[in-house]
Each structure stands twice: as structure tokens, then as C-alpha cells.
Coordinates of C-alpha atoms in Angstrom, one line a residue:
M555 CA 47.7 29.8 61.4
N556 CA 44.5 29.0 60.2
N557 CA 43.5 32.8 59.5
K558 CA 47.0 33.0 57.5
R559 CA 45.9 30.0 55.2
K560 CA 42.4 31.4 54.6
N561 CA 44.1 34.9 53.6
N562 CA 46.4 33.1 51.3
S563 CA 43.6 31.2 49.7
L564 CA 41.5 34.2 49.1
L565 CA 44.3 36.2 47.6
S566 CA 45.1 33.5 45.2
Y567 CA 41.6 33.3 44.1
F568 CA 41.2 37.1 43.4
N569 CA 45.0 37.1 41.7
K570 CA 43.5 34.4 39.1
S571 CA 40.4 36.1 38.6
M572 CA 42.3 39.4 37.8
K573 CA 44.6 37.6 35.5
S574 CA 41.9 36.2 33.5
V575 CA 40.5 39.7 33.2
V576 CA 43.7 41.3 32.2
N577 CA 44.7 38.2 29.7
S578 CA 41.3 38.8 27.8
D579 CA 41.8 41.3 24.8
P580 CA 38.8 43.3 24.3
D581 CA 39.9 44.0 20.7
E582 CA 40.2 40.3 19.9
P583 CA 37.1 39.1 18.0
Q584 CA 35.2 36.6 20.1
P585 CA 33.5 33.7 18.5
E586 CA 29.9 34.1 17.8
P587 CA 27.2 31.8 19.2
S588 CA 26.3 29.0 16.7
Q589 CA 23.1 29.7 14.8
P590 CA 21.0 26.9 13.4
K591 CA 21.4 26.3 9.8
D592 CA 18.7 27.8 7.4
T593 CA 16.8 24.9 5.8
E594 CA 15.4 25.2 2.1
T595 CA 11.9 24.7 3.2
V596 CA 10.0 24.5 6.5
D597 CA 9.7 21.1 7.9
L598 CA 5.8 21.0 8.1
M599 CA 6.0 17.5 9.4
T600 CA 6.7 19.0 12.8
C601 CA 4.0 21.8 12.7
S602 CA 0.8 21.6 14.6
I603 CA -1.0 22.3 11.4
A604 CA 0.0 19.2 9.6
R605 CA -3.1 17.5 8.4
K606 CA -3.8 14.0 9.8
D607 CA -4.8 12.7 6.4
D608 CA -1.9 14.0 4.6
I609 CA -0.4 11.3 2.4
G610 CA 3.2 12.5 3.2
L611 CA 2.6 11.5 6.8
F612 CA 2.3 7.8 5.9
V613 CA 5.6 7.5 3.9
N614 CA 8.1 4.7 5.1
C615 CA 5.6 3.7 7.6
D616 CA 4.0 0.2 8.6
L617 CA 0.5 0.7 7.4
S618 CA -2.7 -0.9 9.2
D619 CA -5.6 -1.7 6.9
T620 CA -7.2 1.3 8.2
D621 CA -4.2 3.4 7.0
K622 CA -4.4 1.7 3.5
N623 CA -8.2 2.3 3.3
L624 CA -7.7 6.0 4.1
I625 CA -4.8 6.6 1.7
L626 CA -6.7 4.9 -1.2
T627 CA -10.3 6.5 -0.4
N628 CA -10.0 9.4 1.8
V629 CA -6.6 11.0 1.8
W630 CA -6.5 14.8 1.7
V631 CA -7.1 16.6 -1.6
P632 CA -6.4 20.3 -2.0
S633 CA -9.4 22.2 -2.7
D634 CA -9.7 24.0 -6.2
T635 CA -8.9 27.4 -4.6
Y636 CA -5.8 25.9 -2.8
I637 CA -2.6 27.6 -3.9
F638 CA 0.5 25.4 -4.3
P639 CA 3.8 26.7 -3.2
I640 CA 6.8 27.3 -5.3
I641 CA 9.7 25.5 -3.8
E642 CA 13.3 26.5 -4.3
K643 CA 14.3 24.0 -6.9
N644 CA 11.4 25.3 -9.3
K645 CA 12.0 29.1 -8.5
G646 CA 13.9 29.6 -11.7
R647 CA 10.9 28.6 -13.9
N648 CA 8.3 29.5 -11.4
L649 CA 6.7 26.0 -11.7
K650 CA 4.4 24.5 -9.0
F651 CA 1.9 21.5 -8.7
Q652 CA -1.1 21.7 -10.8
H653 CA -4.7 20.9 -9.8
H654 CA -5.7 19.1 -13.0
W655 CA -2.8 16.4 -12.7
L656 CA -4.8 15.1 -9.5
K657 CA -8.1 14.8 -12.0
M658 CA -6.1 13.2 -14.8
F659 CA -4.3 10.7 -12.5
K660 CA -6.7 9.3 -9.9
W661 CA -4.0 7.5 -8.2
L662 CA -2.0 10.7 -7.6
A663 CA -2.1 12.7 -4.3
Y664 CA -0.7 15.9 -3.3
S665 CA 1.3 16.1 0.0
E666 CA 1.2 19.5 1.9
T667 CA 3.9 18.3 4.3
R668 CA 6.2 17.1 1.7
Q669 CA 5.1 19.7 -1.0
G670 CA 5.0 17.1 -3.9
G671 CA 3.0 14.3 -5.3
F672 CA 2.8 10.6 -4.4
C673 CA 1.3 7.4 -6.0
K674 CA -1.4 6.2 -3.6
V675 CA -1.4 2.7 -4.7
R676 CA 2.3 2.3 -5.1
L677 CA 2.9 3.9 -1.4
V678 CA 0.4 1.1 0.0
F679 CA 1.2 -2.0 -2.2
S680 CA 4.4 -1.9 -4.1
R681 CA 7.5 0.0 -3.0
T682 CA 9.8 -2.2 -5.1
G683 CA 9.9 -2.6 -8.8
G684 CA 12.0 -2.9 -11.9
I685 CA 14.9 -5.1 -12.5
G686 CA 15.9 -6.7 -9.2
C687 CA 13.0 -5.4 -7.3
Q688 CA 14.9 -2.1 -6.6
K689 CA 13.6 0.4 -4.1
L690 CA 11.5 2.9 -5.8
H691 CA 11.9 6.7 -5.0
T692 CA 10.0 9.4 -6.9
L693 CA 6.4 9.1 -6.3
V694 CA 6.9 6.4 -3.6
I695 CA 9.2 7.3 -1.0
K696 CA 10.1 10.4 -2.3
P697 CA 7.5 13.3 -3.5
M698 CA 7.5 14.3 -7.2
D699 CA 8.4 18.0 -6.4
S700 CA 10.5 18.8 -9.8
F701 CA 7.6 19.8 -12.2
K702 CA 9.7 20.6 -15.5
K703 CA 8.5 17.2 -16.9
A704 CA 5.8 16.4 -14.5
L705 CA 3.5 15.1 -17.2
E706 CA 6.1 13.1 -18.8
T707 CA 7.0 11.5 -15.4
L708 CA 3.3 10.8 -14.5
N709 CA 2.6 9.1 -17.9
K710 CA 5.8 6.9 -17.7
H711 CA 4.9 6.0 -14.1
A712 CA 1.4 5.0 -15.0
K713 CA 2.6 2.4 -17.9
H714 CA 4.8 0.6 -15.5
E715 CA 3.7 -3.0 -14.9
Y716 CA 4.3 -3.0 -11.3
H717 CA 2.3 0.1 -11.1
K718 CA -0.7 -1.6 -12.9
L719 CA -0.3 -4.6 -10.6
A720 CA -0.6 -2.3 -7.5
L721 CA -3.7 -0.9 -9.0
E722 CA -5.3 -4.4 -9.2
K723 CA -4.0 -5.1 -5.5
A724 CA -5.8 -1.7 -4.5
D725 CA -9.1 -2.7 -6.5
Y726 CA -9.1 -6.2 -4.5
F727 CA -8.3 -4.7 -1.2
L728 CA -11.1 -2.2 -1.3
N729 CA -13.6 -5.0 -2.6
T730 CA -12.6 -7.3 0.4
T731 CA -12.7 -4.5 2.9
S732 CA -16.1 -3.4 1.8
S733 CA -17.3 -7.0 1.8
K734 CA -18.0 -7.0 -2.0
E735 CA -15.7 -10.0 -2.5
P736 CA -14.6 -12.6 0.1
E737 CA -10.9 -12.9 1.1
I738 CA -9.0 -15.6 -0.7
I739 CA -9.0 -18.1 2.1
N740 CA -12.9 -17.5 2.6
K741 CA -13.4 -18.0 -1.1
L742 CA -11.5 -21.2 -1.2
N743 CA -13.6 -22.6 1.6
I744 CA -16.8 -21.2 -0.1
D745 CA -15.8 -23.1 -3.3
R746 CA -14.9 -26.2 -1.3
A747 CA -18.2 -26.2 0.7
K748 CA -20.2 -25.6 -2.7
K749 CA -18.2 -28.7 -4.3
I750 CA -19.0 -30.8 -1.2
N751 CA -22.7 -30.1 -1.3
E752 CA -22.7 -30.9 -5.1
N753 CA -21.0 -34.1 -4.6
R754 CA -23.6 -35.2 -1.8
G755 CA -26.5 -34.2 -4.2
N756 CA -24.9 -36.6 -6.8
L757 CA -24.5 -39.3 -4.4
I758 CA -28.1 -39.1 -3.2
H759 CA -29.2 -39.7 -6.9
I760 CA -26.9 -42.7 -7.3
I761 CA -28.3 -44.1 -4.2
D762 CA -31.8 -43.6 -5.5
C763 CA -30.7 -45.6 -8.7
I764 CA -29.4 -48.5 -6.7
L765 CA -32.8 -48.4 -4.7
V766 CA -34.9 -48.6 -7.9
C767 CA -32.9 -51.5 -9.2
G768 CA -33.1 -53.3 -6.0
R769 CA -36.9 -52.9 -5.6
Q770 CA -37.6 -54.0 -9.2
E771 CA -34.9 -56.8 -8.9
I772 CA -33.2 -55.5 -11.8
A773 CA -29.6 -56.7 -12.1
L774 CA -27.0 -54.0 -11.7
R775 CA -24.1 -55.3 -13.8
G776 CA -23.7 -55.3 -17.7
H777 CA -21.2 -56.5 -20.2
R778 CA -19.3 -53.2 -19.5
D779 CA -19.8 -51.6 -16.2
F780 CA -16.6 -49.8 -15.5
G781 CA -15.0 -46.6 -16.7
A782 CA -16.5 -43.0 -17.2
I783 CA -20.0 -42.8 -18.3
S784 CA -20.3 -41.2 -22.0
F785 CA -23.3 -39.1 -22.9
D786 CA -22.5 -38.8 -26.4
G787 CA -24.8 -41.2 -28.4
E788 CA -25.5 -44.8 -27.6
P789 CA -22.7 -47.1 -26.2
E790 CA -21.3 -49.7 -28.4
M791 CA -21.8 -52.3 -25.7
N792 CA -24.4 -52.9 -23.1
E793 CA -23.3 -51.1 -20.0
G794 CA -25.8 -52.5 -17.6
N795 CA -29.0 -51.4 -16.2
F796 CA -27.6 -49.4 -13.3
R797 CA -25.4 -47.1 -15.8
A798 CA -28.2 -46.8 -18.2
I799 CA -30.4 -45.6 -15.2
L800 CA -27.7 -43.3 -14.1
K801 CA -27.5 -41.8 -17.7
Y802 CA -31.3 -41.4 -17.7
K803 CA -31.2 -39.8 -14.3
A804 CA -28.4 -37.2 -15.2
K805 CA -30.8 -35.6 -17.7
D806 CA -33.1 -34.3 -15.3

């Protein structure tokens, strides 16, 4: 009985296999395996040859002070012999990025991974601007990779107020990180300490005047010994010995 069941199961298996072979039409076109879609440009972001100091690698990233300093001072700059590629959108006019743009606009940097230009200061300090603080695209989060009106685009960008403000922020950042100028909080503390020392020095002079009057048994009060001390000419009324001595001491 068991042998019969085994034979039936084996026969049914081979019958199904034979049916599948018979039903398949060799002349019927078979679906081709899916192929990856062609891209317009090679994504250099995933290539091992991508430069670590390429400005394109810092787009839409949270930047540390080290990253900001690198972008502003030591980002990759193509050599004079570097040949810029011609991307698909510029093939009709055979246009490509130009070396002299980098010399004309010191804030401009070229990204090999993104194949276009970026504004260094805007990328670091100001990614919004204009009416309603809208997100900025070209030269900030998207490369300038259309070169038909490149100079017009760059000159217009340089005149924006938010670009000028970003330049000021960049200068201040570089000054503080290089210890040429203290940070705001430290600067406030320095000014406060300076004012405290100045006031202490003034108090010492006031105390000296009081001691002089006391030793010489000179009365401190006068007919008008209140209010601000005026140094313009002689007072209309006698202000008292103490105020007169203070004015004399202040001339030192």
C-alpha cells in the first residue's frame, strides 16, 4: 500500500513537470531581465576617487567648526591644468566651467563630485534668504552647472545682501578661530572687566581726596555739593572743597 502511494506521488510530480515544459512556448518572447537605468552623469559621490576636501561633499550636512574652516580656507581647488568636463545640459553649446571664475570670485568653489560651482560662504552661513527666508538652491544646495549665463548669475549672487552678510560672518568666524578676535561672550567679559578696573581706579582717587580733606581738616561740603561735576569753566556757586579737589585731581 505504501509503495503504491509513493509511485503515485512520483508519477504526479513528473506529470506536472512535463506539463510545464509542454505548455511553455519556445516561440513566445520571454521578458528580458531588468537592466539598471542609465544616468546622465556618473555619481562620483560613491566613487573611491572622490576628494575628501571637495565642497560638494559638505552640501546639506551639519557642519562642525573644523568643516567650516576647511570649506572657507582649504577646500579643493582645481589646478590650472585641470580639464573641466562638459555635462549633458551644456553639450549643445560646448560650455564648461572656467578657471578664471574662481579668481574673479574668491567665494566660489568648484565641486568635482557635483560638477558645478558653489558659494563657500553661503553654504556655511546662510542657506536661506530673500523674501520670507526661502531656501536657496543654485550655488548653495545645488551646483551652478548651467554655464550659458554664468557670469551674470555670479555677479547677481555677489550683490545680494544675504551674500554680503555671509561674507561678514565668514570673516568674523575666521578671526575668532584664529584667535585674532575674541568671541562675543569673551569680548563682553573683557569689556566688563575693563570697566570694573576703571571704576576701581576712580574710587581710589575719590578716597585719596577724602583723606586729604580729613588730614587738613578741610570741610567737604559746599553750597552746592550734589549733581554732576562740570569741567566747563568755573561753577556759578561754590561747590565745596571736596568737589573742587576732585576736579583738580581729574586733570591728572
